[in-house]
Amino acid sequence: MSNQRYEKLRAERPELFRNEPGGIEILTDPAAVAAAGGVLHQDAYMLLVRDPVRFPDGSRGTYIRSLSPTPEQGCAVLPLLDGDVVLIEHFRHSTRSWHWEVPRGFGTAGLSDEENAAKELREEIGAVPDEVIPLGEVHPDTGLSSHRVSLFAARISGTGPLDKAEGIRRCLTVPFAEAEAMVGDGRITDAFTIAALMRARLAGVAGEAP
């Protein structure tokens, strides 16, 4: 069954299986796929596959990847309130720890990237954006994951109820420079948040009031 799902995935999303000259080649013969295992796990949040591969030195083996379960891109949004940064304190099961982060989430079919950004703000901090500013894309973990995430800054006028069911216990509004200091001293370790802050700084929207 996992091999059939693997072949279906390869047909539906060929961009995930392209081979580049000089890179690690994904093998397609059925025997190699069967030996590798194909799709190892799939649910609404994760798709884990083991690919049969040929390495650049000619040796063969397998490689595990985490893929997005849907073609839609996720997003991470840096909320700006009068030029200050709004952060959420979010409990993450994977680390069993609280983290200061910006709102983020999976993509939703039928919504544009900007609409997904607005949805995450609404769901996580009860905010409606006055302006959504694209900040490019980021690959959060190129060694393991194919995920590609859109980054945004969003000017907001205020916050509302927090999504406590998602493990968000409070939000904090700090000057942009303080958010950067939180990265420097290790209070912020979330890669999406660090990337969004850096991209906002490079885009010239850091600390700007509407």
CSV table of C-alpha atoms in Angstrom, one decimal:
chain,number,residue,atom,x,y,z
A,1,MET,CA,0.0,0.0,0.0
A,2,SER,CA,2.8,2.4,0.9
A,3,ASN,CA,4.4,1.8,-2.5
A,4,GLN,CA,1.1,2.6,-4.3
A,5,ARG,CA,0.8,5.8,-2.3
A,6,TYR,CA,4.4,6.7,-3.2
A,7,GLU,CA,3.8,6.3,-6.9
A,8,LYS,CA,0.6,8.3,-6.7
A,9,LEU,CA,2.4,11.1,-4.8
A,10,ARG,CA,5.2,11.1,-7.5
A,11,ALA,CA,2.5,11.4,-10.2
A,12,GLU,CA,0.6,14.2,-8.5
A,13,ARG,CA,3.6,16.3,-7.2
A,14,PRO,CA,6.5,15.6,-9.6
A,15,GLU,CA,8.3,18.7,-8.4
A,16,LEU,CA,9.1,16.8,-5.2
A,17,PHE,CA,10.9,14.1,-7.2
A,18,ARG,CA,12.9,16.1,-9.7
A,19,ASN,CA,16.6,15.1,-10.2
A,20,GLU,CA,19.3,17.7,-10.6
A,21,PRO,CA,22.7,17.0,-12.3
A,22,GLY,CA,25.3,16.3,-9.7
A,23,GLY,CA,22.8,15.9,-6.9
A,24,ILE,CA,21.3,13.0,-5.0
A,25,GLU,CA,19.3,11.0,-7.6
A,26,ILE,CA,15.9,9.5,-6.6
A,27,LEU,CA,15.6,6.1,-8.1
A,28,THR,CA,12.3,5.0,-9.7
A,29,ASP,CA,12.5,1.3,-10.3
A,30,PRO,CA,9.8,-0.7,-8.4
A,31,ALA,CA,12.3,-3.0,-6.7
A,32,ALA,CA,14.2,0.0,-5.2
A,33,VAL,CA,11.0,1.7,-4.1
A,34,ALA,CA,9.8,-1.5,-2.5
A,35,ALA,CA,13.0,-1.9,-0.6
A,36,ALA,CA,13.0,1.7,0.6
A,37,GLY,CA,9.5,1.6,2.0
A,38,GLY,CA,8.0,4.6,0.1
A,39,VAL,CA,5.4,6.4,2.2
A,40,LEU,CA,6.1,5.7,5.8
A,41,HIS,CA,3.4,7.9,7.4
A,42,GLN,CA,0.7,10.3,6.3
A,43,ASP,CA,-1.8,12.3,8.2
A,44,ALA,CA,-3.3,15.9,8.0
A,45,TYR,CA,0.0,17.4,9.3
A,46,MET,CA,2.9,15.2,8.1
A,47,LEU,CA,3.9,13.2,5.2
A,48,LEU,CA,7.0,11.0,5.8
A,49,VAL,CA,8.7,9.2,2.9
A,50,ARG,CA,11.8,7.1,2.4
A,51,ASP,CA,13.3,7.5,-1.1
A,52,PRO,CA,15.6,5.1,-2.8
A,53,VAL,CA,18.6,7.2,-3.9
A,54,ARG,CA,21.9,7.1,-5.7
A,55,PHE,CA,24.5,9.4,-4.2
A,56,PRO,CA,27.0,11.5,-6.2
A,57,ASP,CA,29.7,9.0,-5.7
A,58,GLY,CA,27.6,6.2,-7.3
A,59,SER,CA,26.7,4.4,-4.1
A,60,ARG,CA,23.0,3.6,-3.4
A,61,GLY,CA,21.0,3.9,-0.3
A,62,THR,CA,17.8,5.5,1.1
A,63,TYR,CA,16.9,9.0,2.4
A,64,ILE,CA,14.0,10.0,4.7
A,65,ARG,CA,12.2,13.3,4.0
A,66,SER,CA,9.3,15.1,5.6
A,67,LEU,CA,7.0,16.6,3.0
A,68,SER,CA,4.1,18.9,3.3
A,69,PRO,CA,0.9,16.8,3.2
A,70,THR,CA,-0.7,19.3,0.8
A,71,PRO,CA,0.7,21.5,-2.1
A,72,GLU,CA,-0.4,24.7,-0.3
A,73,GLN,CA,2.4,26.7,1.3
A,74,GLY,CA,2.4,27.5,5.0
A,75,CYS,CA,3.1,31.0,6.3
A,76,ALA,CA,4.6,32.9,9.2
A,77,VAL,CA,3.5,36.4,10.0
A,78,LEU,CA,5.3,39.2,11.9
A,79,PRO,CA,2.6,41.4,13.5
A,80,LEU,CA,3.5,45.1,13.8
A,81,LEU,CA,1.4,47.2,16.2
A,82,ASP,CA,2.4,50.9,16.0
A,83,GLY,CA,5.8,49.7,14.8
A,84,ASP,CA,6.3,47.3,17.7
A,85,VAL,CA,6.4,43.5,17.4
A,86,VAL,CA,3.7,41.3,18.8
A,87,LEU,CA,5.0,37.9,19.9
A,88,ILE,CA,3.1,34.9,21.2
A,89,GLU,CA,4.2,32.5,23.9
A,90,HIS,CA,3.4,29.1,22.3
A,91,PHE,CA,3.9,25.7,23.8
A,92,ARG,CA,5.4,23.2,21.3
A,93,HIS,CA,4.9,19.5,21.8
A,94,SER,CA,8.0,18.6,19.9
A,95,THR,CA,10.3,20.4,22.2
A,96,ARG,CA,8.1,20.2,25.3
A,97,SER,CA,8.8,23.9,25.9
A,98,TRP,CA,7.3,27.3,25.6
A,99,HIS,CA,8.6,29.5,22.8
A,100,TRP,CA,8.3,33.1,21.8
A,101,GLU,CA,7.1,33.1,18.2
A,102,VAL,CA,5.2,34.9,15.5
A,103,PRO,CA,1.8,33.4,14.3
A,104,ARG,CA,2.2,30.7,11.7
A,105,GLY,CA,0.4,27.8,10.2
A,106,PHE,CA,-0.3,25.4,7.3
A,107,GLY,CA,-1.7,26.7,4.0
A,108,THR,CA,-5.4,26.3,3.4
A,109,ALA,CA,-6.7,25.3,-0.1
A,110,GLY,CA,-8.5,28.0,-2.0
A,111,LEU,CA,-6.7,30.9,-0.1
A,112,SER,CA,-3.9,33.1,-1.4
A,113,ASP,CA,-0.7,33.4,0.7
A,114,GLU,CA,-1.9,36.8,1.9
A,115,GLU,CA,-5.3,35.4,2.9
A,116,ASN,CA,-3.6,32.6,4.7
A,117,ALA,CA,-1.5,35.2,6.6
A,118,ALA,CA,-4.6,37.1,7.6
A,119,LYS,CA,-6.3,33.8,8.7
A,120,GLU,CA,-3.4,33.0,11.0
A,121,LEU,CA,-3.5,36.4,12.6
A,122,ARG,CA,-7.2,36.1,13.1
A,123,GLU,CA,-7.1,32.6,14.6
A,124,GLU,CA,-4.0,33.0,16.8
A,125,ILE,CA,-4.2,36.6,18.2
A,126,GLY,CA,-7.6,37.8,17.1
A,127,ALA,CA,-6.2,40.5,14.8
A,128,VAL,CA,-7.3,41.8,11.4
A,129,PRO,CA,-4.4,43.2,9.4
A,130,ASP,CA,-4.5,46.7,8.0
A,131,GLU,CA,-1.7,45.8,5.6
A,132,VAL,CA,0.1,42.6,4.7
A,133,ILE,CA,3.6,42.9,3.4
A,134,PRO,CA,5.3,40.0,1.7
A,135,LEU,CA,8.8,39.2,2.9
A,136,GLY,CA,9.7,36.2,0.6
A,137,GLU,CA,10.1,32.6,1.5
A,138,VAL,CA,12.1,30.3,3.7
A,139,HIS,CA,13.0,26.6,3.8
A,140,PRO,CA,13.0,25.9,7.6
A,141,ASP,CA,15.1,22.7,7.4
A,142,THR,CA,16.7,21.7,4.1
A,143,GLY,CA,18.3,18.6,5.5
A,144,LEU,CA,15.0,16.9,6.4
A,145,SER,CA,12.0,18.8,5.1
A,146,SER,CA,10.7,20.0,1.7
A,147,HIS,CA,8.5,22.6,3.4
A,148,ARG,CA,8.6,26.1,1.9
A,149,VAL,CA,7.0,28.8,4.0
A,150,SER,CA,5.9,32.3,3.0
A,151,LEU,CA,7.0,35.1,5.3
A,152,PHE,CA,5.0,38.3,5.9
A,153,ALA,CA,4.9,41.4,8.1
A,154,ALA,CA,1.4,42.7,8.9
A,155,ARG,CA,0.4,46.0,10.4
A,156,ILE,CA,-2.4,45.6,12.9
A,157,SER,CA,-4.4,48.0,15.1
A,158,GLY,CA,-4.8,45.7,18.0
A,159,THR,CA,-5.1,42.1,19.3
A,160,GLY,CA,-8.1,40.0,20.5
A,161,PRO,CA,-8.7,36.6,22.0
A,162,LEU,CA,-5.8,34.2,21.9
A,163,ASP,CA,-6.1,30.7,20.5
A,164,LYS,CA,-5.5,29.0,23.9
A,165,ALA,CA,-6.6,25.6,22.4
A,166,GLU,CA,-3.4,25.7,20.4
A,167,GLY,CA,-1.2,26.2,23.4
A,168,ILE,CA,-0.9,30.0,23.3
A,169,ARG,CA,-0.9,31.4,26.8
A,170,ARG,CA,-0.1,35.1,26.2
A,171,CYS,CA,1.2,37.7,23.8
A,172,LEU,CA,3.8,40.4,24.3
A,173,THR,CA,4.4,43.6,22.4
A,174,VAL,CA,8.0,44.8,22.3
A,175,PRO,CA,10.0,47.4,20.3
A,176,PHE,CA,11.6,45.9,17.2
A,177,ALA,CA,15.0,46.3,18.7
A,178,GLU,CA,14.0,44.4,21.8
A,179,ALA,CA,12.7,41.5,19.6
A,180,GLU,CA,16.1,41.4,17.9
A,181,ALA,CA,17.8,41.5,21.3
A,182,MET,CA,15.6,38.5,22.3
A,183,VAL,CA,17.1,36.6,19.3
A,184,GLY,CA,20.6,37.7,20.4
A,185,ASP,CA,20.3,36.5,24.0
A,186,GLY,CA,18.4,33.3,23.2
A,187,ARG,CA,15.0,34.1,24.4
A,188,ILE,CA,13.8,33.7,20.8
A,189,THR,CA,15.0,30.4,19.2
A,190,ASP,CA,12.2,29.8,16.7
A,191,ALA,CA,13.6,29.8,13.2
A,192,PHE,CA,10.5,31.2,11.5
A,193,THR,CA,10.5,34.2,13.9
A,194,ILE,CA,14.2,34.8,13.5
A,195,ALA,CA,13.8,34.7,9.7
A,196,ALA,CA,10.7,37.0,9.7
A,197,LEU,CA,12.6,39.6,11.9
A,198,MET,CA,15.6,39.6,9.6
A,199,ARG,CA,13.6,39.8,6.4
A,200,ALA,CA,11.5,42.7,7.9
A,201,ARG,CA,14.8,44.5,8.8
A,202,LEU,CA,16.2,44.0,5.3
A,203,ALA,CA,12.9,45.1,3.7
A,204,GLY,CA,13.0,48.4,5.7
A,205,VAL,CA,9.7,47.8,7.7
A,206,ALA,CA,11.5,47.3,11.0
A,207,GLY,CA,10.1,49.6,13.7
A,208,GLU,CA,8.1,51.7,11.2
A,209,ALA,CA,4.7,52.9,12.5
A,210,PRO,CA,1.8,53.1,9.9
